[in-house]
């Protein structure tokens, strides 16, 4: 879509001061930095929003974001255009294996009294990870009469709505065993709907991870999956979010990051735990 | 140990750093970091704290407190550098800890302090490796020179550390220095990563064969390096060397590149897509549909398709079989990225997609048809124009583009017809189409539409009347619309009156600056500024004094830029000290046309502003004003300025003033 001003002229390229001001607002809103240094990418993503709002320049758009009562909601829309990341079910199997065979048994031992496990998928995108974790927990017979919740959050309203719809196309199953797909999904016209018993274990919400004061809505967590999210954020944002995770976790709770992510230079509050299948972080007991 | 006497909180918490309990040490370091933040204004005190902590860190007995000491020293930051540098050359077990600390808080100029450690063949290899890594983190030319020297070290481990550090520093290394390291299996991957920053065409012949390497991680690194290399060669006009080499690559090699699309790192996926574009490998197209949900990869795929040339339409048509939902939207976007003719088959696919149940695919189809469609698409687009929301608007835009392209005014008459609906999406979009095509023949219909019961139609008609141009009697119709009960209509009317720039718009627009809705006031002020009439200045001045909404004030300030009156100069100078920096920037911009020297002085004062964007604007405007008295302060400012972008603006302004002398 070509981006134009209300009087039909093409928008000037997004450069220099305006580009940096918009990047700064995005950083402050959600910590996102990855990809924004490419003015080509930023312009392609921001330009259509300027046109859609009938504004005449990127500077007007910046003013709109900062001063207009709808600015916050527009910022969410913009971030949505910058951050929807592709994912699929049963991604990074070694980590899921570590979750099922090492972390869950530990939680079962420690929570034998309250029989409650809460898992949070922070930055869940379209929900594949949430349903994957719910399936893994559902398959553990020891948890049959436990209160097991998997909560998924994402900054994008759009992907949270998709996650709630719980419907996936064939490409979401690229690493899912056929038997699992047959057992937990029902097919409708080439799309696959998550079965009710799994959906009942899951809930979703829209959450900007920088708003750590809202983390209490998740409740005390036993495991937080935050895979391939922190790597897109600025260092200060990472620190703030990880500090929020620490406070939200129960003692002994686990934090699982993407395979190329670590807490090096972020915090030393977590213990690094060497599981057989993976290295994970744990809030000290 | 030194005899520094620290204030009580520091002594207390530093003592607690040696607690046996992990939790207590954590508590102590957190408390110390809080205290450090409170004492930022006392660098001398912080330097004393750093001195004491460095002694603790260096103490062989202080094993438990090391990690916490390090954390606090990093928190102290640059103030800890001087005491650190006094200790770093002293051999001992703590030297490595100091090297690691320097890596975190040092600057490129500190590379020389690590030189002696790195080149000492008798030093502990682990210490040398740490120093090499630290050089990579410090970066800069000195660090790169030292690290290149280390590439010839007999120790494989040190060569490896040197390569990693060079990659981290994005250092430009001569290809000859890396050739042998690429040949060695152990150092191949790291050397390939450094080649990506070499900006040399010689690197191409080393990197392309690595796309076939047995190790997948080497293939991934080679792909990323080729993309980095191509980007660096592009400004030199040499990127074609990379493209040619990739076009010569075998089918097997390209197949391996395509496999990288399944890589877990997005950077590698993006590199694979980019390389396929450079190689004109159209077989990548269908595979890309699966990753296009990611916005970065989405844009990368569109770029790739743009590079495919004549093979693109056929490849895209093949990829389209059986594709639905979101993937269909991606496919449509891909068609839009094809350079040149797309062919009848793909146009038919786009027309079909206008009715797609997946709304985004239908919208994308309308947007792409605007570029690749022809007159045969008009009927279907007209039908789509009656659809609600974005699809109807996009179809209207497509009709405008196609009619403009064909130049046939009869097409417009066929589409618009003689009787318009009064309400609904079709009516609103018809207004938009007529406005975009600047069809003054239809002005009477547009004026009539200002009385539609449908708000969206009234907004569209108001905007369209502004675009159609003058001489159609629309100004009086629009003036009435300033009394519309809906603020969207009034704001659109203000914008249109500004575009029409008719003298009789002035008073209605001044009246609209009193509107209860801020959006209408902002639009009215913007239109007044566009009219640039001195009779509007008194109203703009009172808006600056009384208005509470920043967007309105910022617009009004811009309107005083052409007054050149002393009273406005004073007003703008006063606004330069506003706590709201967008107001300050607007005032600075408005000062550009004031010839009085005091305007220069006010702008020079802003070169010390805490916000980088205020300093940027002040520097830019000082360059535009051509007042040579600003030259010396600007030269001083460029030395003191810490922000690289602002430095560049300052340099440009200095050059402009020097040229003007």
mmCIF file with all atom_site columns, N, CA, C and O in Angstrom, chain B residues 374-398:
data_model
loop_
_atom_site.group_PDB
_atom_site.id
_atom_site.type_symbol
_atom_site.label_atom_id
_atom_site.label_alt_id
_atom_site.label_comp_id
_atom_site.label_asym_id
_atom_site.label_entity_id
_atom_site.label_seq_id
_atom_site.pdbx_PDB_ins_code
_atom_site.Cartn_x
_atom_site.Cartn_y
_atom_site.Cartn_z
_atom_site.occupancy
_atom_site.B_iso_or_equiv
_atom_site.pdbx_formal_charge
_atom_site.auth_seq_id
_atom_site.auth_comp_id
_atom_site.auth_asym_id
_atom_site.auth_atom_id
_atom_site.pdbx_PDB_model_num
ATOM 1   N N  . UNK B 1 374 ? -6.064  -3.291 -14.435 1.00 0.00 ? 374 UNK B N  1
ATOM 2   C CA . UNK B 1 374 ? -6.359  -2.454 -15.598 1.00 0.00 ? 374 UNK B CA 1
ATOM 3   C C  . UNK B 1 374 ? -7.873  -2.190 -15.643 1.00 0.00 ? 374 UNK B C  1
ATOM 4   O O  . UNK B 1 374 ? -8.591  -2.548 -14.699 1.00 0.00 ? 374 UNK B O  1
ATOM 5   N N  . UNK B 1 375 ? -8.350  -1.594 -16.737 1.00 0.00 ? 375 UNK B N  1
ATOM 6   C CA . UNK B 1 375 ? -9.762  -1.184 -16.799 1.00 0.00 ? 375 UNK B CA 1
ATOM 7   C C  . UNK B 1 375 ? -10.711 -2.367 -16.619 1.00 0.00 ? 375 UNK B C  1
ATOM 8   O O  . UNK B 1 375 ? -11.834 -2.196 -16.146 1.00 0.00 ? 375 UNK B O  1
ATOM 9   N N  . UNK B 1 376 ? -10.256 -3.556 -16.990 1.00 0.00 ? 376 UNK B N  1
ATOM 10  C CA . UNK B 1 376 ? -11.144 -4.718 -16.886 1.00 0.00 ? 376 UNK B CA 1
ATOM 11  C C  . UNK B 1 376 ? -11.490 -5.038 -15.425 1.00 0.00 ? 376 UNK B C  1
ATOM 12  O O  . UNK B 1 376 ? -12.411 -5.809 -15.156 1.00 0.00 ? 376 UNK B O  1
ATOM 13  N N  . UNK B 1 377 ? -10.745 -4.469 -14.499 1.00 0.00 ? 377 UNK B N  1
ATOM 14  C CA . UNK B 1 377 ? -10.995 -4.772 -13.070 1.00 0.00 ? 377 UNK B CA 1
ATOM 15  C C  . UNK B 1 377 ? -12.021 -3.808 -12.457 1.00 0.00 ? 377 UNK B C  1
ATOM 16  O O  . UNK B 1 377 ? -12.434 -3.987 -11.305 1.00 0.00 ? 377 UNK B O  1
ATOM 17  N N  . UNK B 1 378 ? -12.385 -2.742 -13.178 1.00 0.00 ? 378 UNK B N  1
ATOM 18  C CA . UNK B 1 378 ? -13.179 -1.671 -12.559 1.00 0.00 ? 378 UNK B CA 1
ATOM 19  C C  . UNK B 1 378 ? -14.529 -2.161 -12.021 1.00 0.00 ? 378 UNK B C  1
ATOM 20  O O  . UNK B 1 378 ? -14.961 -1.747 -10.942 1.00 0.00 ? 378 UNK B O  1
ATOM 21  N N  . UNK B 1 379 ? -15.192 -3.030 -12.785 1.00 0.00 ? 379 UNK B N  1
ATOM 22  C CA . UNK B 1 379 ? -16.522 -3.472 -12.355 1.00 0.00 ? 379 UNK B CA 1
ATOM 23  C C  . UNK B 1 379 ? -16.454 -4.196 -11.015 1.00 0.00 ? 379 UNK B C  1
ATOM 24  O O  . UNK B 1 379 ? -17.249 -3.928 -10.093 1.00 0.00 ? 379 UNK B O  1
ATOM 25  N N  . UNK B 1 380 ? -15.462 -5.098 -10.881 1.00 0.00 ? 380 UNK B N  1
ATOM 26  C CA . UNK B 1 380 ? -15.339 -5.853 -9.627  1.00 0.00 ? 380 UNK B CA 1
ATOM 27  C C  . UNK B 1 380 ? -14.947 -4.918 -8.473  1.00 0.00 ? 380 UNK B C  1
ATOM 28  O O  . UNK B 1 380 ? -15.404 -5.077 -7.344  1.00 0.00 ? 380 UNK B O  1
ATOM 29  N N  . UNK B 1 381 ? -14.104 -3.967 -8.791  1.00 0.00 ? 381 UNK B N  1
ATOM 30  C CA . UNK B 1 381 ? -13.691 -3.021 -7.745  1.00 0.00 ? 381 UNK B CA 1
ATOM 31  C C  . UNK B 1 381 ? -14.871 -2.151 -7.309  1.00 0.00 ? 381 UNK B C  1
ATOM 32  O O  . UNK B 1 381 ? -15.006 -1.813 -6.130  1.00 0.00 ? 381 UNK B O  1
ATOM 33  N N  . UNK B 1 382 ? -15.727 -1.782 -8.265  1.00 0.00 ? 382 UNK B N  1
ATOM 34  C CA . UNK B 1 382 ? -16.915 -0.997 -7.909  1.00 0.00 ? 382 UNK B CA 1
ATOM 35  C C  . UNK B 1 382 ? -17.782 -1.780 -6.930  1.00 0.00 ? 382 UNK B C  1
ATOM 36  O O  . UNK B 1 382 ? -18.268 -1.244 -5.932  1.00 0.00 ? 382 UNK B O  1
ATOM 37  N N  . UNK B 1 383 ? -17.955 -3.075 -7.214  1.00 0.00 ? 383 UNK B N  1
ATOM 38  C CA . UNK B 1 383 ? -18.757 -3.909 -6.300  1.00 0.00 ? 383 UNK B CA 1
ATOM 39  C C  . UNK B 1 383 ? -18.103 -3.922 -4.901  1.00 0.00 ? 383 UNK B C  1
ATOM 40  O O  . UNK B 1 383 ? -18.769 -3.788 -3.890  1.00 0.00 ? 383 UNK B O  1
ATOM 41  N N  . UNK B 1 384 ? -16.770 -4.080 -4.906  1.00 0.00 ? 384 UNK B N  1
ATOM 42  C CA . UNK B 1 384 ? -16.064 -4.131 -3.613  1.00 0.00 ? 384 UNK B CA 1
ATOM 43  C C  . UNK B 1 384 ? -16.134 -2.790 -2.875  1.00 0.00 ? 384 UNK B C  1
ATOM 44  O O  . UNK B 1 384 ? -16.052 -2.738 -1.642  1.00 0.00 ? 384 UNK B O  1
ATOM 45  N N  . UNK B 1 385 ? -16.295 -1.693 -3.630  1.00 0.00 ? 385 UNK B N  1
ATOM 46  C CA . UNK B 1 385 ? -16.329 -0.370 -3.021  1.00 0.00 ? 385 UNK B CA 1
ATOM 47  C C  . UNK B 1 385 ? -17.550 -0.205 -2.099  1.00 0.00 ? 385 UNK B C  1
ATOM 48  O O  . UNK B 1 385 ? -17.557 0.653  -1.207  1.00 0.00 ? 385 UNK B O  1
ATOM 49  N N  . UNK B 1 386 ? -18.542 -1.027 -2.288  1.00 0.00 ? 386 UNK B N  1
ATOM 50  C CA . UNK B 1 386 ? -19.725 -0.957 -1.428  1.00 0.00 ? 386 UNK B CA 1
ATOM 51  C C  . UNK B 1 386 ? -19.562 -1.744 -0.140  1.00 0.00 ? 386 UNK B C  1
ATOM 52  O O  . UNK B 1 386 ? -20.441 -1.729 0.728   1.00 0.00 ? 386 UNK B O  1
ATOM 53  N N  . UNK B 1 387 ? -18.422 -2.437 -0.005  1.00 0.00 ? 387 UNK B N  1
ATOM 54  C CA . UNK B 1 387 ? -18.185 -3.238 1.216   1.00 0.00 ? 387 UNK B CA 1
ATOM 55  C C  . UNK B 1 387 ? -17.771 -2.305 2.356   1.00 0.00 ? 387 UNK B C  1
ATOM 56  O O  . UNK B 1 387 ? -17.117 -1.292 2.134   1.00 0.00 ? 387 UNK B O  1
ATOM 57  N N  . UNK B 1 388 ? -18.124 -2.670 3.580   1.00 0.00 ? 388 UNK B N  1
ATOM 58  C CA . UNK B 1 388 ? -17.801 -1.772 4.700   1.00 0.00 ? 388 UNK B CA 1
ATOM 59  C C  . UNK B 1 388 ? -16.300 -1.739 5.018   1.00 0.00 ? 388 UNK B C  1
ATOM 60  O O  . UNK B 1 388 ? -15.569 -2.662 4.681   1.00 0.00 ? 388 UNK B O  1
ATOM 61  N N  . UNK B 1 389 ? -15.921 -0.658 5.648   1.00 0.00 ? 389 UNK B N  1
ATOM 62  C CA . UNK B 1 389 ? -14.575 -0.557 6.220   1.00 0.00 ? 389 UNK B CA 1
ATOM 63  C C  . UNK B 1 389 ? -13.459 -0.405 5.212   1.00 0.00 ? 389 UNK B C  1
ATOM 64  O O  . UNK B 1 389 ? -13.607 0.190  4.151   1.00 0.00 ? 389 UNK B O  1
ATOM 65  N N  . UNK B 1 390 ? -12.344 -1.024 5.579   1.00 0.00 ? 390 UNK B N  1
ATOM 66  C CA . UNK B 1 390 ? -11.101 -0.829 4.829   1.00 0.00 ? 390 UNK B CA 1
ATOM 67  C C  . UNK B 1 390 ? -11.221 -1.366 3.403   1.00 0.00 ? 390 UNK B C  1
ATOM 68  O O  . UNK B 1 390 ? -10.655 -0.788 2.473   1.00 0.00 ? 390 UNK B O  1
ATOM 69  N N  . UNK B 1 391 ? -11.953 -2.452 3.205   1.00 0.00 ? 391 UNK B N  1
ATOM 70  C CA . UNK B 1 391 ? -12.039 -3.033 1.860   1.00 0.00 ? 391 UNK B CA 1
ATOM 71  C C  . UNK B 1 391 ? -12.681 -2.038 0.890   1.00 0.00 ? 391 UNK B C  1
ATOM 72  O O  . UNK B 1 391 ? -12.160 -1.809 -0.214  1.00 0.00 ? 391 UNK B O  1
ATOM 73  N N  . UNK B 1 392 ? -13.812 -1.446 1.282   1.00 0.00 ? 392 UNK B N  1
ATOM 74  C CA . UNK B 1 392 ? -14.478 -0.475 0.405   1.00 0.00 ? 392 UNK B CA 1
ATOM 75  C C  . UNK B 1 392 ? -13.559 0.688  0.075   1.00 0.00 ? 392 UNK B C  1
ATOM 76  O O  . UNK B 1 392 ? -13.454 1.115  -1.085  1.00 0.00 ? 392 UNK B O  1
ATOM 77  N N  . UNK B 1 393 ? -12.858 1.192  1.087   1.00 0.00 ? 393 UNK B N  1
ATOM 78  C CA . UNK B 1 393 ? -11.949 2.331  0.867   1.00 0.00 ? 393 UNK B CA 1
ATOM 79  C C  . UNK B 1 393 ? -10.794 1.928  -0.053  1.00 0.00 ? 393 UNK B C  1
ATOM 80  O O  . UNK B 1 393 ? -10.406 2.681  -0.954  1.00 0.00 ? 393 UNK B O  1
ATOM 81  N N  . UNK B 1 394 ? -10.263 0.738  0.168   1.00 0.00 ? 394 UNK B N  1
ATOM 82  C CA . UNK B 1 394 ? -9.137  0.274  -0.656  1.00 0.00 ? 394 UNK B CA 1
ATOM 83  C C  . UNK B 1 394 ? -9.589  0.085  -2.106  1.00 0.00 ? 394 UNK B C  1
ATOM 84  O O  . UNK B 1 394 ? -8.844  0.404  -3.050  1.00 0.00 ? 394 UNK B O  1
ATOM 85  N N  . UNK B 1 395 ? -10.793 -0.432 -2.286  1.00 0.00 ? 395 UNK B N  1
ATOM 86  C CA . UNK B 1 395 ? -11.309 -0.599 -3.651  1.00 0.00 ? 395 UNK B CA 1
ATOM 87  C C  . UNK B 1 395 ? -11.476 0.768  -4.321  1.00 0.00 ? 395 UNK B C  1
ATOM 88  O O  . UNK B 1 395 ? -11.155 0.932  -5.511  1.00 0.00 ? 395 UNK B O  1
ATOM 89  N N  . UNK B 1 396 ? -11.954 1.752  -3.545  1.00 0.00 ? 396 UNK B N  1
ATOM 90  C CA . UNK B 1 396 ? -12.070 3.115  -4.079  1.00 0.00 ? 396 UNK B CA 1
ATOM 91  C C  . UNK B 1 396 ? -10.718 3.658  -4.502  1.00 0.00 ? 396 UNK B C  1
ATOM 92  O O  . UNK B 1 396 ? -10.557 4.230  -5.587  1.00 0.00 ? 396 UNK B O  1
ATOM 93  N N  . UNK B 1 397 ? -9.699  3.449  -3.655  1.00 0.00 ? 397 UNK B N  1
ATOM 94  C CA . UNK B 1 397 ? -8.342  3.899  -3.999  1.00 0.00 ? 397 UNK B CA 1
ATOM 95  C C  . UNK B 1 397 ? -7.859  3.238  -5.280  1.00 0.00 ? 397 UNK B C  1
ATOM 96  O O  . UNK B 1 397 ? -7.189  3.866  -6.112  1.00 0.00 ? 397 UNK B O  1
ATOM 97  N N  . UNK B 1 398 ? -8.195  1.958  -5.419  1.00 0.00 ? 398 UNK B N  1
ATOM 98  C CA . UNK B 1 398 ? -7.758  1.229  -6.623  1.00 0.00 ? 398 UNK B CA 1
ATOM 99  C C  . UNK B 1 398 ? -8.424  1.810  -7.861  1.00 0.00 ? 398 UNK B C  1
ATOM 100 O O  . UNK B 1 398 ? -7.778  1.979  -8.912  1.00 0.00 ? 398 UNK B O  1
#
